[in-house]
């Protein structure tokens, strides 16, 4: 599997974690099946472009975006205030030190 597929799998899991979403919640918001999310995250499936776009749109609509290759061979997660606000409102805020 290609490096970008691994990166995408890690990104969606990281985005879900920040949002406090389960695989089921992401799947519903993206309009795809939960097993699809599970297979992507476990590196057993390379998503179709359409599926990847649906997942990216669901995360983007929730306030999570990614910038690839910054740092080199990595990615940067951009967490907008609406992503944090929704977690604070429902008591799922995470604090990392």
Backbone as CSV, one residue per row, in Angstrom:
resi,resn,N_x,N_y,N_z,CA_x,CA_y,CA_z,C_x,C_y,C_z
1,UNK,0.843,-1.175,0.000,0.000,0.000,0.000,0.891,1.242,0.000
2,UNK,0.436,2.279,-0.632,1.229,3.494,-0.797,1.263,4.327,0.479
3,UNK,2.318,5.125,0.582,2.503,5.976,1.759,1.323,6.919,1.974
4,UNK,0.771,7.467,0.895,-0.348,8.401,1.050,-1.600,7.723,1.590
5,UNK,-1.757,6.419,1.323,-2.902,5.677,1.849,-2.739,5.483,3.356
6,UNK,-1.515,5.151,3.788,-1.245,5.033,5.219,-1.481,6.376,5.913
7,UNK,-1.000,7.448,5.300,-1.157,8.777,5.882,-2.644,9.124,6.025
8,UNK,-3.427,8.818,4.996,-4.857,9.110,5.035,-5.538,8.340,6.165
9,UNK,-5.185,7.080,6.324,-5.773,6.269,7.395,-5.461,6.871,8.765
10,UNK,-4.240,7.293,8.948,-3.845,7.904,10.223,-4.565,9.231,10.417
11,UNK,-4.694,9.990,9.346,-5.392,11.279,9.434,-6.841,11.114,9.868
12,UNK,-7.554,10.171,9.266,-8.972,10.066,9.624,-9.139,9.580,11.058
13,UNK,-8.257,8.706,11.487,-8.347,8.253,12.877,-8.019,9.403,13.832
14,UNK,-7.021,10.204,13.505,-6.661,11.363,14.332,-7.816,12.370,14.359
15,UNK,-8.413,12.615,13.208,-9.545,13.541,13.144,-10.724,13.055,13.968
16,UNK,-11.017,11.770,13.862,-12.108,11.195,14.669,-11.827,11.350,16.151
17,UNK,-10.580,11.118,16.534,-10.205,11.195,17.940,-10.414,12.603,18.486
18,UNK,-9.970,13.595,17.736,-10.146,14.984,18.168,-11.630,15.324,18.296
19,UNK,-12.422,14.846,17.362,-13.855,15.139,17.387,-14.622,14.277,18.392
20,UNK,-14.002,13.209,18.854,-14.692,12.295,19.761,-15.688,11.409,19.030
21,UNK,-15.460,11.200,17.736,-16.363,10.399,16.915,-15.945,8.936,16.892
22,UNK,-16.911,8.067,16.836,-16.670,6.649,16.579,-16.572,6.448,15.066
23,UNK,-16.184,5.261,14.674,-16.181,4.940,13.240,-17.592,5.044,12.674
24,UNK,-18.562,4.655,13.471,-19.958,4.709,13.033,-20.392,6.148,12.783
25,UNK,-20.007,7.052,13.694,-20.378,8.461,13.512,-19.749,9.042,12.249
26,UNK,-18.462,8.755,12.019,-17.811,9.254,10.803,-18.492,8.677,9.568
27,UNK,-18.769,7.390,9.599,-19.410,6.750,8.452,-20.755,7.400,8.130
28,UNK,-21.558,7.654,9.154,-22.864,8.285,8.936,-22.703,9.674,8.338
29,UNK,-21.792,10.455,8.882,-21.596,11.825,8.409,-21.017,11.867,6.997
30,UNK,-20.249,10.827,6.637,-19.658,10.751,5.301,-20.557,10.038,4.296
31,UNK,-21.598,9.381,4.794,-22.505,8.659,3.904,-21.894,7.383,3.335
32,UNK,-21.090,6.716,4.168,-20.461,5.461,3.754,-20.723,4.410,4.832
33,UNK,-20.334,3.177,4.567,-20.536,2.093,5.527,-19.438,2.093,6.591
34,UNK,-19.790,1.748,7.830,-18.813,1.707,8.914,-17.670,0.741,8.626
35,UNK,-17.943,-0.459,8.047,-16.820,-1.343,7.750,-15.795,-0.725,6.785
36,UNK,-16.237,0.184,5.950,-15.306,0.872,5.051,-14.318,1.697,5.858
37,UNK,-14.812,2.446,6.843,-13.936,3.234,7.714,-12.966,2.303,8.440
38,UNK,-13.472,1.207,8.976,-12.630,0.262,9.712,-11.537,-0.319,8.823
39,UNK,-11.885,-0.673,7.601,-10.884,-1.263,6.691,-9.826,-0.241,6.284
40,UNK,-10.239,0.995,6.071,-9.260,2.041,5.730,-8.309,2.259,6.902
41,UNK,-8.873,2.402,8.102,-8.050,2.667,9.283,-7.131,1.509,9.644
42,UNK,-7.489,0.298,9.262,-6.646,-0.867,9.565,-5.703,-1.201,8.404
43,UNK,-5.638,-0.310,7.433,-4.720,-0.441,6.292,-5.023,-1.651,5.421
44,UNK,-6.261,-2.144,5.436,-6.604,-3.300,4.619,-7.365,-2.917,3.358
45,UNK,-7.638,-1.619,3.192,-8.375,-1.170,2.016,-7.863,0.186,1.582
46,UNK,-7.670,0.324,0.291,-7.339,1.626,-0.279,-8.651,2.239,-0.756
47,UNK,-9.035,3.393,-0.196,-10.341,3.948,-0.566,-10.363,4.483,-1.991
48,UNK,-11.532,4.407,-2.593,-11.742,5.056,-3.885,-11.667,6.559,-3.652
49,UNK,-11.357,7.298,-4.689,-11.251,8.750,-4.586,-12.549,9.357,-4.061
50,UNK,-13.676,8.877,-4.542,-14.982,9.385,-4.106,-15.191,9.157,-2.603
51,UNK,-14.799,7.993,-2.122,-14.931,7.678,-0.695,-14.027,8.573,0.138
52,UNK,-12.792,8.747,-0.306,-11.852,9.610,0.413,-12.380,11.038,0.488
53,UNK,-12.964,11.521,-0.595,-13.517,12.878,-0.608,-14.699,13.013,0.354
54,UNK,-15.539,11.999,0.435,-16.668,12.023,1.370,-16.165,12.108,2.813
55,UNK,-15.118,11.342,3.121,-14.550,11.366,4.471,-13.925,12.717,4.757
56,UNK,-13.141,13.229,3.806,-12.516,14.545,3.983,-13.573,15.630,4.181
57,UNK,-14.657,15.565,3.400,-15.732,16.557,3.528,-16.388,16.495,4.906
58,UNK,-16.629,15.290,5.407,-17.257,15.141,6.721,-16.359,15.740,7.802
59,UNK,-15.065,15.456,7.730,-14.132,16.015,8.717,-14.011,17.528,8.562
60,UNK,-13.926,17.990,7.313,-13.815,19.431,7.048,-15.047,20.177,7.570
61,UNK,-16.224,19.617,7.353,-17.458,20.245,7.834,-17.498,20.326,9.360
62,UNK,-16.782,19.419,10.010,-16.724,19.410,11.476,-15.573,20.266,12.014
63,UNK,-14.753,20.814,11.099,-13.679,21.711,11.527,-12.292,21.098,11.559
64,UNK,-12.112,19.964,10.888,-10.803,19.293,10.844,-10.310,19.268,9.399
65,UNK,-9.087,19.768,9.197,-8.457,19.721,7.877,-7.021,19.258,8.038
66,UNK,-6.448,18.792,6.940,-5.074,18.301,6.964,-4.265,18.951,5.855
67,UNK,-3.008,19.181,6.150,-2.057,19.688,5.170,-0.954,18.647,5.047
68,UNK,-0.865,18.005,3.896,0.117,16.939,3.700,1.524,17.475,3.507
69,UNK,2.493,16.640,3.880,3.922,16.874,3.668,4.480,18.047,4.461
70,UNK,3.831,18.426,5.521,4.347,19.468,6.409,4.197,18.979,7.831
71,UNK,5.189,18.481,8.487,6.593,18.431,8.074,6.807,17.404,6.974
72,UNK,8.003,17.372,6.441,8.328,16.477,5.338,7.904,15.047,5.656
73,UNK,7.186,14.434,4.709,6.688,13.055,4.804,5.682,12.875,5.946
74,UNK,5.132,13.959,6.435,4.147,13.894,7.505,2.915,14.681,7.114
75,UNK,2.209,15.180,8.118,1.051,16.027,7.859,0.806,16.920,9.060
76,UNK,0.072,17.981,8.812,-0.350,18.897,9.859,-1.866,18.823,9.956
77,UNK,-2.375,18.686,11.171,-3.819,18.692,11.384,-4.227,20.109,11.789
78,UNK,-5.204,20.648,11.094,-5.735,21.967,11.390,-7.082,21.763,12.075
79,UNK,-7.167,22.207,13.317,-8.391,22.048,14.097,-9.004,23.424,14.269
80,UNK,-10.130,23.638,13.646,-10.812,24.934,13.724,-11.649,24.999,14.997
81,UNK,-11.989,26.199,15.374,-12.690,26.404,16.646,-14.012,25.660,16.721
82,UNK,-14.715,25.495,15.601,-15.999,24.784,15.664,-15.813,23.310,16.039
83,UNK,-14.665,22.720,15.698,-14.398,21.331,16.099,-14.215,21.247,17.606
84,UNK,-13.501,22.190,18.155,-13.283,22.206,19.599,-14.557,22.555,20.340
85,UNK,-15.293,23.501,19.816,-16.521,23.945,20.471,-17.525,22.816,20.609
86,UNK,-17.686,21.998,19.562,-18.674,20.919,19.639,-18.295,19.895,20.700
87,UNK,-17.002,19.637,20.879,-16.579,18.700,21.915,-16.761,19.282,23.303
88,UNK,-16.503,20.543,23.472,-16.669,21.179,24.780,-18.144,21.185,25.172
89,UNK,-19.012,21.465,24.219,-20.442,21.532,24.501,-21.006,20.187,24.952
90,UNK,-20.475,19.093,24.422,-21.026,17.796,24.790,-20.146,17.049,25.781
91,UNK,-19.151,17.740,26.321,-18.342,17.153,27.384,-17.333,16.127,26.929
92,UNK,-16.878,16.217,25.681,-15.914,15.251,25.187,-14.558,15.901,24.894
93,UNK,-14.262,16.999,25.518,-13.004,17.681,25.252,-11.833,16.829,25.754
94,UNK,-10.775,16.829,25.002,-9.571,16.099,25.351,-8.471,17.115,25.647
95,UNK,-7.665,16.826,26.627,-6.547,17.699,26.939,-5.281,16.878,26.865
96,UNK,-4.346,17.318,26.037,-3.065,16.642,25.909,-1.996,17.537,26.474
97,UNK,-1.068,16.955,27.213,0.042,17.730,27.758,1.352,17.180,27.264
